[in-house]
Short mmCIF file of C-alpha atoms in Angstrom, two decimals:
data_model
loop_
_atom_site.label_atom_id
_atom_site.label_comp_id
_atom_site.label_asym_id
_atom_site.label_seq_id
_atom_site.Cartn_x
_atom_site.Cartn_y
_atom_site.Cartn_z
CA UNK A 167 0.00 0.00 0.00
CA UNK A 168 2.74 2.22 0.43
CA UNK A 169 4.69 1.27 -2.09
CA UNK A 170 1.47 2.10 -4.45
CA UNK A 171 1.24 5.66 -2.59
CA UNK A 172 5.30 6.61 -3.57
CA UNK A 173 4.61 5.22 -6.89
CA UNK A 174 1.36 7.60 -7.34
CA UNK A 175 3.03 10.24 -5.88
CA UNK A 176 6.63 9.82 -8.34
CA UNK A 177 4.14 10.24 -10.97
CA UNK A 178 2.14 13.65 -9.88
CA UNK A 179 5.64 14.64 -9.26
CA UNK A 180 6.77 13.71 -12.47
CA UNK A 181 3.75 15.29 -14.71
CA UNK A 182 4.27 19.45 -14.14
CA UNK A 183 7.87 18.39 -15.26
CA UNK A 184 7.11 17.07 -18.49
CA UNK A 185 4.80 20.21 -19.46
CA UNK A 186 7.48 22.58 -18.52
CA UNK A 187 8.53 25.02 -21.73
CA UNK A 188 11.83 24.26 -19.76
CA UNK A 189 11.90 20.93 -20.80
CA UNK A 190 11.19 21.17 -24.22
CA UNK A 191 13.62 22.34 -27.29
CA UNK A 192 12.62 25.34 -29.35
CA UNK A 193 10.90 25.21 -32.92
CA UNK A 194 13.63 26.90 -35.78
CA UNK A 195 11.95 29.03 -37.68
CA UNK A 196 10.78 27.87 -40.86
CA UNK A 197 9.39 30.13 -43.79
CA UNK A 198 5.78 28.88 -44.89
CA UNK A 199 5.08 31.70 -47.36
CA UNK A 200 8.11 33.44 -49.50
CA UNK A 201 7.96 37.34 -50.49
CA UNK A 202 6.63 37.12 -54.00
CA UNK A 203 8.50 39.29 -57.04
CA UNK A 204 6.24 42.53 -57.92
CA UNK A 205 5.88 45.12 -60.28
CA UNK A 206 4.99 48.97 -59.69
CA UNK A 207 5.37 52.11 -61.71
CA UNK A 208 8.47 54.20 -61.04
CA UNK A 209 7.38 56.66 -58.16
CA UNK A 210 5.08 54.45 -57.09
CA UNK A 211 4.60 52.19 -53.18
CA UNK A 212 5.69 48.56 -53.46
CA UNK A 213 5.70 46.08 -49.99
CA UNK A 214 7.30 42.86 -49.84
CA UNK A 215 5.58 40.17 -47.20
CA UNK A 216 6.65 37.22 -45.64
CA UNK A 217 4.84 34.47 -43.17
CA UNK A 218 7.10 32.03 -40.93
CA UNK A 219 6.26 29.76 -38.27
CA UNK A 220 8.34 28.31 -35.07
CA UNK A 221 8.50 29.18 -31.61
CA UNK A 222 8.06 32.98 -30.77
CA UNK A 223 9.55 35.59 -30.35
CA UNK A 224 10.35 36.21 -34.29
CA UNK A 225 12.66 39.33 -35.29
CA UNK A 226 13.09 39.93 -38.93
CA UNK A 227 15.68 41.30 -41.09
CA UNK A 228 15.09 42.92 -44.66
CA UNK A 229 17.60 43.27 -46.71
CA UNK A 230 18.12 44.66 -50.63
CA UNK A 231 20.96 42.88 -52.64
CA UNK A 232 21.72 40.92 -49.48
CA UNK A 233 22.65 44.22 -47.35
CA UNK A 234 20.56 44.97 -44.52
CA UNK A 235 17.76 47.61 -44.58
CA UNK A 236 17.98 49.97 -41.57
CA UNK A 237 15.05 49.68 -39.59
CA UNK A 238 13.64 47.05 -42.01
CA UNK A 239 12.52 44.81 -38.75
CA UNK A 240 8.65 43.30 -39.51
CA UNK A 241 7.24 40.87 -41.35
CA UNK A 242 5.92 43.64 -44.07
CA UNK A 243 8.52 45.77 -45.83
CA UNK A 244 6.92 48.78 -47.24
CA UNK A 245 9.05 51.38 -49.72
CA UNK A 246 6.96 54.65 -50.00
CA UNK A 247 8.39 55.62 -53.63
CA UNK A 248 10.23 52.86 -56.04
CA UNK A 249 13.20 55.13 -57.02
CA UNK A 250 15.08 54.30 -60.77
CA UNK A 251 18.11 53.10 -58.69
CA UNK A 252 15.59 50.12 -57.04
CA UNK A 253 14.58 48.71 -60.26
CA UNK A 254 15.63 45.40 -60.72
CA UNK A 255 16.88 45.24 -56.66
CA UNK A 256 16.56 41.59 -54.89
CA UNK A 257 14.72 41.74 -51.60
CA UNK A 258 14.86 38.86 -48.91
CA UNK A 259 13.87 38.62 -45.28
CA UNK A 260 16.01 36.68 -42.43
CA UNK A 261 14.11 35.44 -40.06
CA UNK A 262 15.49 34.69 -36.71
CA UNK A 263 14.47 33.10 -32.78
CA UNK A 264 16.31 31.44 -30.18
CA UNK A 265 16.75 28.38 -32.33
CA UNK A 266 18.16 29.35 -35.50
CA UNK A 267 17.42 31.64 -38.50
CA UNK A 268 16.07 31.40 -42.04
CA UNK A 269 16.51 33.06 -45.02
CA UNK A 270 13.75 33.86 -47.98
CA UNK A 271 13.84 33.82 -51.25
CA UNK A 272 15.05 36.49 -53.31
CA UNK A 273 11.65 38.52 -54.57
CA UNK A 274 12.92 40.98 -56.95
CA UNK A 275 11.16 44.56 -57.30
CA UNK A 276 10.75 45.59 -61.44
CA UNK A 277 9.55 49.90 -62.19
CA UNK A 278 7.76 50.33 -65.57
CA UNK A 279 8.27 54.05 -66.70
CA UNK A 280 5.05 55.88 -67.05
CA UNK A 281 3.99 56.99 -70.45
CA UNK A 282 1.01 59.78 -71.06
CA UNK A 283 -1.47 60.15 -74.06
CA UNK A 284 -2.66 63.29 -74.97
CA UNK A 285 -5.53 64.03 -77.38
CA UNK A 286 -7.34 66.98 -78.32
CA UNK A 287 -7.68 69.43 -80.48
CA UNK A 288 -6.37 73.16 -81.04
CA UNK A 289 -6.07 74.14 -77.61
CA UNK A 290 -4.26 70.69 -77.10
CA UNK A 291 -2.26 71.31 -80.42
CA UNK A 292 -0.84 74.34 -78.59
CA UNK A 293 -1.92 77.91 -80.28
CA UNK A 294 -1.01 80.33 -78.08
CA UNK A 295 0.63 84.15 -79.09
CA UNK A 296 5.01 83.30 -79.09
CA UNK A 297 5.53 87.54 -78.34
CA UNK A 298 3.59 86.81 -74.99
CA UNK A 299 5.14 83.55 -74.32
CA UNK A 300 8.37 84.93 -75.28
CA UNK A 301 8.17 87.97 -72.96
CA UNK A 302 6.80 86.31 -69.74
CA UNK A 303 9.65 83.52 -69.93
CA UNK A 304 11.34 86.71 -69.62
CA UNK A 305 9.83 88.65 -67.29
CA UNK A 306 9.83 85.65 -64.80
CA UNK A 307 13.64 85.81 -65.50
CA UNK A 308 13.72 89.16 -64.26
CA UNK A 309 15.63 90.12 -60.71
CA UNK A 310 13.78 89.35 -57.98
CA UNK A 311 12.95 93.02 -56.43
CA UNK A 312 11.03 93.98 -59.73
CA UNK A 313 7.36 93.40 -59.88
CA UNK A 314 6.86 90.77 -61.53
CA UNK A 315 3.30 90.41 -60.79
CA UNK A 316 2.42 93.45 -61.96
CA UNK A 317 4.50 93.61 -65.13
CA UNK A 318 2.87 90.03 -65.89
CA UNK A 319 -0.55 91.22 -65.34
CA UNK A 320 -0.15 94.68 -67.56
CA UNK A 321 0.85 92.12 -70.69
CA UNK A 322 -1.78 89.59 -70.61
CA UNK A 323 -4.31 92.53 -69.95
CA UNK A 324 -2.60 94.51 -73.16
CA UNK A 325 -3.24 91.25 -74.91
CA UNK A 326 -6.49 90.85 -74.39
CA UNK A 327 -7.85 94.41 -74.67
CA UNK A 328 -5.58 96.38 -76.98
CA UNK A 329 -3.48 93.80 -79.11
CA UNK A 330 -7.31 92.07 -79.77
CA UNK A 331 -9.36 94.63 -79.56
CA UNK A 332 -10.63 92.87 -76.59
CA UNK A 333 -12.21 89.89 -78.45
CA UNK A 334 -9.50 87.53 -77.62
CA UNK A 335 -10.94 86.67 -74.16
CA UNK A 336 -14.14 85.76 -73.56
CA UNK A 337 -15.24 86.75 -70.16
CA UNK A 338 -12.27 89.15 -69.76
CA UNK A 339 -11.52 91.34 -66.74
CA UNK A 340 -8.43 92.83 -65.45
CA UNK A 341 -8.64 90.88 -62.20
CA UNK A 342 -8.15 87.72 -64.21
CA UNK A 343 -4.87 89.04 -65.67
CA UNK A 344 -4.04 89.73 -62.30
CA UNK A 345 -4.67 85.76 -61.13
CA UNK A 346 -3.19 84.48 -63.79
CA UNK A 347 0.31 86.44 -63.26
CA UNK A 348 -0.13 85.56 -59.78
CA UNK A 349 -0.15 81.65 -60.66
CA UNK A 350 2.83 82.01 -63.09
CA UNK A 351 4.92 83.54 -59.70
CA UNK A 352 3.73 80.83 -57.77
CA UNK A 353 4.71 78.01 -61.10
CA UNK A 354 7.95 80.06 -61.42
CA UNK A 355 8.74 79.40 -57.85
CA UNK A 356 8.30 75.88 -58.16
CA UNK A 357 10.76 75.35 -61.28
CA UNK A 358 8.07 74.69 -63.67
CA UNK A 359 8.08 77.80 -66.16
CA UNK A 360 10.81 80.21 -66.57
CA UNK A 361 14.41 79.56 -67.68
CA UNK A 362 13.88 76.09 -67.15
CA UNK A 363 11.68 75.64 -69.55
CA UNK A 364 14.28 76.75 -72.41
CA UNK A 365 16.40 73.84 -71.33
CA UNK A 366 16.51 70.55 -73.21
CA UNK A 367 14.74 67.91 -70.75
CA UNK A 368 16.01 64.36 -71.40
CA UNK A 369 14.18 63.43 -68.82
CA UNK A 370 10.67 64.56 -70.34
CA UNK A 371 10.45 62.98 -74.15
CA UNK A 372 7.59 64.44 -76.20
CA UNK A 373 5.87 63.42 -79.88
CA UNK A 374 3.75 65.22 -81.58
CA UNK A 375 1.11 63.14 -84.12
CA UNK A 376 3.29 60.42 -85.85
CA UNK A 377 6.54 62.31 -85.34
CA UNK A 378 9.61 60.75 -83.18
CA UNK A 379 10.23 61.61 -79.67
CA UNK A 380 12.40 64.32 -78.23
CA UNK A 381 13.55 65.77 -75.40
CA UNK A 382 10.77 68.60 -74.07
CA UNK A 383 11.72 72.55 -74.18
CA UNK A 384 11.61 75.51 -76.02
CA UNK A 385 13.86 77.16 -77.92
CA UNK A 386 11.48 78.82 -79.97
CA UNK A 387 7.91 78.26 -81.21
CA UNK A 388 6.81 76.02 -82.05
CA UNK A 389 8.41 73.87 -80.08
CA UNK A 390 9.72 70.62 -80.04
CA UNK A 391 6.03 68.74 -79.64
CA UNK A 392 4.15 70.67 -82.41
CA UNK A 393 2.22 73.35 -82.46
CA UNK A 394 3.01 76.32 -80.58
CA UNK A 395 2.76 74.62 -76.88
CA UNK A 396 0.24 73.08 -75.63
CA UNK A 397 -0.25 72.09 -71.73
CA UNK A 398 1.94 68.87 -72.13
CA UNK A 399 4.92 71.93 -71.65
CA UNK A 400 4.02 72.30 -67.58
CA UNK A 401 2.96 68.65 -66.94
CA UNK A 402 6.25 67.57 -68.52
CA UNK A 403 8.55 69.79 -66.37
CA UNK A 404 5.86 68.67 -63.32
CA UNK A 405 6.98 65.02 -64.41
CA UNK A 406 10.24 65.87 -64.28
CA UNK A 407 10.37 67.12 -60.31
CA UNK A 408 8.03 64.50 -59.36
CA UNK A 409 11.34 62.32 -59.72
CA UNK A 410 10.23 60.07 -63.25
CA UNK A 411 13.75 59.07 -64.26
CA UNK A 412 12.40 58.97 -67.90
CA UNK A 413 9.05 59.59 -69.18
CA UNK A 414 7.27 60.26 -72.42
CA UNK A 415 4.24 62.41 -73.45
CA UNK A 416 2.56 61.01 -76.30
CA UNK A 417 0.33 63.80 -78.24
CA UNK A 418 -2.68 63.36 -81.04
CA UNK A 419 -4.12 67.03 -81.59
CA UNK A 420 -5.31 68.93 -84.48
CA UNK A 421 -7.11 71.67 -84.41
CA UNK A 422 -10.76 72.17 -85.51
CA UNK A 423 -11.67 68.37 -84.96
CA UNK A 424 -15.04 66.82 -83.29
CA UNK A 425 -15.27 63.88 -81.48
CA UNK A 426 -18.43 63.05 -83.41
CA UNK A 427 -15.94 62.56 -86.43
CA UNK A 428 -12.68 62.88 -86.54
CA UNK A 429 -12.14 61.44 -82.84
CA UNK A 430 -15.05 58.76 -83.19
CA UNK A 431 -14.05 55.54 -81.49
CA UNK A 432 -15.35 51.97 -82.24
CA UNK A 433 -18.19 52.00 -79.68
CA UNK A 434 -20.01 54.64 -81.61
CA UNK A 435 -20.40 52.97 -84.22
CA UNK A 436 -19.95 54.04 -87.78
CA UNK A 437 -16.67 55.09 -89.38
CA UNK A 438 -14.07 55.42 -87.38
CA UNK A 439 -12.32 58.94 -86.96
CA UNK A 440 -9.29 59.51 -88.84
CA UNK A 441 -7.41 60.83 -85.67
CA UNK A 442 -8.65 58.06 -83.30
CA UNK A 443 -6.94 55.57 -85.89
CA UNK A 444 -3.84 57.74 -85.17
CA UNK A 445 -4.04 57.42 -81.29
CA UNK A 446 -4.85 54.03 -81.91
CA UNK A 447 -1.44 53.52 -83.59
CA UNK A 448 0.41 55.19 -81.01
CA UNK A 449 -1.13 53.34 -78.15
CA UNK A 450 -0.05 50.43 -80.22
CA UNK A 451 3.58 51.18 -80.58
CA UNK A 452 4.58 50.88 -77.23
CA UNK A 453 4.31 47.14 -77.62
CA UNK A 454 5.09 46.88 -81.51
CA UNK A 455 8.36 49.36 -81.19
CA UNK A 456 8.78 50.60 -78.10
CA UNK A 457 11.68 52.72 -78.86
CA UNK A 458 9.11 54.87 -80.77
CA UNK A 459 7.70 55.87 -77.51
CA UNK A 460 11.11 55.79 -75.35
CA UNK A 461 13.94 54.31 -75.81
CA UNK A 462 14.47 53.32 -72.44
CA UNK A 463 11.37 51.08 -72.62
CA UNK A 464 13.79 48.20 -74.33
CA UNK A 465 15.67 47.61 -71.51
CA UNK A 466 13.04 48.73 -68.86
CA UNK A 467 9.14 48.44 -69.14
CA UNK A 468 7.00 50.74 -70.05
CA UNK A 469 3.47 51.94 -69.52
CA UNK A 470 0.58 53.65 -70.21
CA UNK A 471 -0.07 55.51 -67.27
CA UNK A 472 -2.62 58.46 -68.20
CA UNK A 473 -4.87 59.49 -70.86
CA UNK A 474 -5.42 63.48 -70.96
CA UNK A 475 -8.68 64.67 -73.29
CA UNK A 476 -8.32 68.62 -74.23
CA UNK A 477 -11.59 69.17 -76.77
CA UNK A 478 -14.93 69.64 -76.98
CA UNK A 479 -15.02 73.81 -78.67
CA UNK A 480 -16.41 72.66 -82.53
CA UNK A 481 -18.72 69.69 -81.30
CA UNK A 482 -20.68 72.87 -79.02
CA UNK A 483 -21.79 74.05 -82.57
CA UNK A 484 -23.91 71.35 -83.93
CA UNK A 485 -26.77 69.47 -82.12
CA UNK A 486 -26.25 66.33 -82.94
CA UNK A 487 -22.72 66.68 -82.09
CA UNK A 488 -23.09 68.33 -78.81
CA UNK A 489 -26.25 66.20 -77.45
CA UNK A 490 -24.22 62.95 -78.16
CA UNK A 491 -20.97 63.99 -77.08
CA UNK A 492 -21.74 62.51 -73.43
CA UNK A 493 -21.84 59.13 -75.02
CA UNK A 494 -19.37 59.30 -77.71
CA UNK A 495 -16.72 60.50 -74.93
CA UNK A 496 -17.64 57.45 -72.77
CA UNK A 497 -16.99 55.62 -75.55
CA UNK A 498 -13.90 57.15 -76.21
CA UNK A 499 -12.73 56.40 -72.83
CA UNK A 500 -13.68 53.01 -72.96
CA UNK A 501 -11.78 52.38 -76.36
CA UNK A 502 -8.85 53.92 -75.65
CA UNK A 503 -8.67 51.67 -72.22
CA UNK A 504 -8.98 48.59 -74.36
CA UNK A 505 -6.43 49.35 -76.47
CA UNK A 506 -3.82 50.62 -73.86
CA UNK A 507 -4.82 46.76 -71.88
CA UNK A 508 -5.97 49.03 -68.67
CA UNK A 509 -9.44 49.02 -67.96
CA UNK A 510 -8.71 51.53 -65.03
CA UNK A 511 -6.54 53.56 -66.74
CA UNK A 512 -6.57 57.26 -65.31
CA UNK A 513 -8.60 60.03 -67.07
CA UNK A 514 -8.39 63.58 -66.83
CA UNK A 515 -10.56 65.95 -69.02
CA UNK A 516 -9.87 70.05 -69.36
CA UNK A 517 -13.49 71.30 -69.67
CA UNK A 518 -14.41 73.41 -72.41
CA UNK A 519 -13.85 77.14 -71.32
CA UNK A 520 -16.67 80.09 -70.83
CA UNK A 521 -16.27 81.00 -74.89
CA UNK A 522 -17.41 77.32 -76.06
CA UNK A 523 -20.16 76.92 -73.30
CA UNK A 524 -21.38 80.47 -75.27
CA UNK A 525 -21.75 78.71 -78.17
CA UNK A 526 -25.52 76.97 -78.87
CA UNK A 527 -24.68 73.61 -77.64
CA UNK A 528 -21.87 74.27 -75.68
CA UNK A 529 -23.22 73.89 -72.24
CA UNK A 530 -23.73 70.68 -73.59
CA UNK A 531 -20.76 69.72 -74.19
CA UNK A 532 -19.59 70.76 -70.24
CA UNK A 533 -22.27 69.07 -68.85
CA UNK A 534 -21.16 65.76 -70.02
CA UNK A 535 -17.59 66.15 -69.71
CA UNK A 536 -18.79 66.72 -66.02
CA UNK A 537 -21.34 63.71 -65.67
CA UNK A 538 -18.65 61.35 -67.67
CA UNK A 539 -16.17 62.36 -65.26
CA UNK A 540 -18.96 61.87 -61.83
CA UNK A 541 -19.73 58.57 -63.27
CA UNK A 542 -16.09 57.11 -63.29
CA UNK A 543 -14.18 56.74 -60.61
CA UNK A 544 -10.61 56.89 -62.37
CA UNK A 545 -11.33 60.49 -64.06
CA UNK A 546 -10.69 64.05 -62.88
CA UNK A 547 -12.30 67.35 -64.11
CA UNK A 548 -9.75 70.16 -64.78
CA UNK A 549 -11.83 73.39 -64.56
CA UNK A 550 -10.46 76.69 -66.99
CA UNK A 551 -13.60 78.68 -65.96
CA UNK A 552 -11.52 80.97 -64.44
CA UNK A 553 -8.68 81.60 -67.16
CA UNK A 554 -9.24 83.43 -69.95
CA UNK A 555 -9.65 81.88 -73.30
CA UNK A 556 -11.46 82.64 -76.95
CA UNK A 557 -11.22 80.25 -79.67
CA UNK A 558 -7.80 79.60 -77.84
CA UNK A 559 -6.19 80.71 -74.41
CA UNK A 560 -4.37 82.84 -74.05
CA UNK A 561 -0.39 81.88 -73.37
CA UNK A 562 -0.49 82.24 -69.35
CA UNK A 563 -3.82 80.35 -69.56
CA UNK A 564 -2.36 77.24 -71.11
CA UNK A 565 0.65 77.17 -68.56
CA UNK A 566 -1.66 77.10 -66.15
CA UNK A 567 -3.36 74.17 -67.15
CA UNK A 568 -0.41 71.84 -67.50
CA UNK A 569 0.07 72.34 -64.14
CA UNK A 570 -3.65 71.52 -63.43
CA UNK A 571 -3.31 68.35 -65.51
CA UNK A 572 -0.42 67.34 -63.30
CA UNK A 573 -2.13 67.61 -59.97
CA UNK A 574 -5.30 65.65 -61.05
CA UNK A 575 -2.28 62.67 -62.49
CA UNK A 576 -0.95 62.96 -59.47
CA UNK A 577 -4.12 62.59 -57.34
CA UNK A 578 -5.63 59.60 -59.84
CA UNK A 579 -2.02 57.68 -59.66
CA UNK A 580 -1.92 58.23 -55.87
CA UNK A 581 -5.45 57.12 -55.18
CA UNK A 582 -4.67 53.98 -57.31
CA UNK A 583 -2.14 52.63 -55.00
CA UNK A 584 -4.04 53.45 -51.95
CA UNK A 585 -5.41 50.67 -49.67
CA UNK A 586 -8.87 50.15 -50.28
#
C-alpha cells in the first residue's frame, strides 16, 4: 500500500515536469510563405511580405541585394516611392528566434516608366501668341525686387484688350490678368516655367502626331512637340520634379476636330475617326516598337499611365454633335482603355472654357464632360472657368493648365495605390 502511494506520488511529481517550456527544445523558424516578385510604376509604393512559423519571439531582417535595410525589422517591408536606382533590386527577409534563422527567397522589385497620351484638339495642339510667351519667360527671368506680378498682369491685360481689340478673351476682366500672373509667380517658384523651360529635358520625351520623340523645351515656337505649346509643356517639367527618371508624353491634336468625327471611337459605331486611328497607332507602338515611344522602354518596361482629353469647342456648334458627345466621350474612354490593356486607366478631361459653353450647344458639351467624369471613378475634371480663353487661351492660360493636368495625375495615380 505504500509502495502504491510513492509510486502515485513519483508520478504527480513527475507530470508538471514534463509540461514545462523548460523541458522542451525550441521550434527553428521555418518560412511557410516566400515574399513574392512585384511590379509597380516608377514613383510608385511597393511592400514585400513574408509568413514564418516556429516558436516565438520572431525578429526579422530585410535586406536589398543581401545588405541589410535599416530599420527594415517586420514581417511587411513597405518602400513609399520605387526610385530608378531600385529597379531590378533583390529583396529577402532573415528570419530569426532562439533556435536558429532562415533566409527567404530572393523577390525581386521591377519599375515600368510611365507613359502619357494626350488628345485633343487646337487648344491641345498648342496655339497660343510666341511675343507673350516669349516675354513672360522673360519677365519671370527678371531680378527678384522687380514686380513681376504686376509687369505680368499689364501684358496679358494689353493682350487681351488692346493687341485684340478685346475679343480675344471671352469673359475678360483685369482681375483675371491679375490671377493668372499671380499663378505664373507661384509656377515660377516651383521650377516649372521660366528659364527652365528653355532647357533641353532628357528626362521629359515628347511626340507630336506620328513624329519621333524628343527631349521637351523651347527654344522657340513652335516647339519641339508641335504646335506652338500646348499644356503637355508644364505637366512635362511637373513630371520631371516629381522624380520620373524617364518619361514620355505622347500627343494626337489637331485643331478644328469633333469627337463626333474625326475622334469617333469603335463604340459609336460608324466610321471610325481619322485621328482616333492615329491614337490608336500610337497606343499600339509601345508594344510593336517601343523605342518609338522611349527608348528606355527596351531595356526597362513601359506603360501607359494616363490618358489626358483637351476638346470639346467645334462639337458645341452642332446638335447632334453636342447632345451625343456625353456618349461618344464614354466611348472614347472606354476604347482607348482597351487598347492601352488598362481598364482603369486614369482620365483627366480640361473642360471646355466660358467661350465654347457660349456657343448653342456648348453647355452641352460641359455638362457631359462633367457627368462622364462623376460617373467614373478613375477620371478628374480640370476646370479653366476661371482663365481666360477665346477660340484659344491665351499663353499664361495654357501654362496654367499643364500644371492643373499634373495635380489631377498625381491625385488619380496616388489614389490607385491606396489601400482600399
Amino acid at each position: 500500500m505504500i509502495a502504491s502511494k510513492v509510486g502515485w506520488a513519483a508520478f504527480v511529481i513527475a507530470l508538471p515536469l514534463a509540461g514545462c517550456g523548460g523541458g522542451e527544445s525550441a521550434s527553428a523558424p521555418t518560412i511557410t510563405a516566400q515574399p513574392a516578385s512585384t511590379t509597380v510604376l516608377e514613383q510608385q509604393p511597393a511592400s514585400f511580405s513574408v509568413t514564418a512559423t516556429g516558436t516565438a519571439p520572431l525578429s526579422y531582417e530585410w535586406r536589398r541585394n543581401g545588405t541589410p535595410i535599416a530599420g527594415a525589422t517586420s514581417a511587411t517591408l513597405a518602400i513609399t516611392a520605387a526610385l530608378a536606382a531600385d529597379h531590378g533590386a533583390r529583396y529577402s527577409a532573415v528570419v530569426t528566434n532562439s533556435a536558429g534563422s532562415v533566409t527567404s527567397t530572393d523577390a525581386v522589385l521591377t519599375e515600368e516608366l510611365p507613359m502619357f497620351l494626350l488628345a485633343g484638339q487646337s487648344n491641345m495642339e498648342g496655339n497660343v501668341d510666341a511675343t507673350l510667351f516669349q516675354n513672360i519667360l522673360a519677365d519671370l527671368a527678371s531680378a527678384a525686387n522687380t514686380d513681376i506680378k504686376a509687369r505680368l498682369a499689364e501684358r496679358i491685360r494689353y493682350w487681351h484688350k488692346d493687341t485684340n481689340n478685346g475679343y480675344a478673351g471671352y469673359g475678360y476682366t483685369p482681375e483675371m490678368a491679375a490671377f493668372e500672373a499671380s499663378e505664373l509667380v507661384r509656377l515660377n517658384a516651383a521650377g516649372l516655367v521660366g528659364a527652365d523651360l528653355t532647357v533641353p529635358n532628357t528626362k521629359v520625351l515628347c511626340a507630336w502626331n506620328a513624329a519621333a520623340v524628343s527631349p521637351l523645351f523651347v527654344s522657340s515656337l513652335p516647339t519641339r512637340c508641335g504646335g506652338a505649346y500646348g499644356p503637355e509643356l508644364v505637366f512635362g517639367q511637373a513630371l520631371s520634379k516629381a522624380g520620373y527618371s524617364s518619361t514620355s508624353l505622347i500627343k494626337v491634336a489637331h485643331g478644328g476636330t469633333t469627337l463626333y468625327v474625326d475622334w469617333r471611337s469603335p463604340l459609336s459605331g460608324g466610321t471610325v475617326g481619322p485621328l482616333y486611328t492615329e491614337l490608336r497607332s500610337r497606343i499600339q507602338s509601345l508594344k510593336s516598337a517601343p523605342a518609338s515611344v522611349n527608348p528606355s522602354c527596351k531595356a526597362q518596361g513601359c506603360r501607359w499611365s494616363a490618358f489626358v482629353w483637351f476638346q470639346g469647342e467645334n462639337d458645341s456648334f452642332a446638335s447632334a454633335n453636342g447632345l451625343s458627345y456625353e456618349q461618344n466621350l464614354k466611348n472614347l474612354i472606354a476604347d482607348v482603355r482597351s487598347d492601352a490593356g488598362s481598364p482603369a486607366l486614369p482620365v483627366v478631361i480640361v473642360q471646355t472654357g466660358t467661350w465654347a459653353q457660349s456657343m448653342a450647344f456648348g453647355k452641352n458639351v460641359a455638362a457631359a464632360q462633367t457627368a462622364v467624369v462623376n460617373a467614373d471613378k478613375y477620371a478628374r475634371l480640370v476646370n479653366t472657368s476661371d482663365l481666360s480663353g477665346f477660340y484659344h487661351y491665351d499663353s499664361a492660360s495654357k501654362l496654367i493648365i499643364g500644371d492643373r493636368i499634373a495635380q489631377a495625375v498625381k491625385a488619380l495615380l496616388a489614389a490607385a495605390t491606396a489601400p482600399s
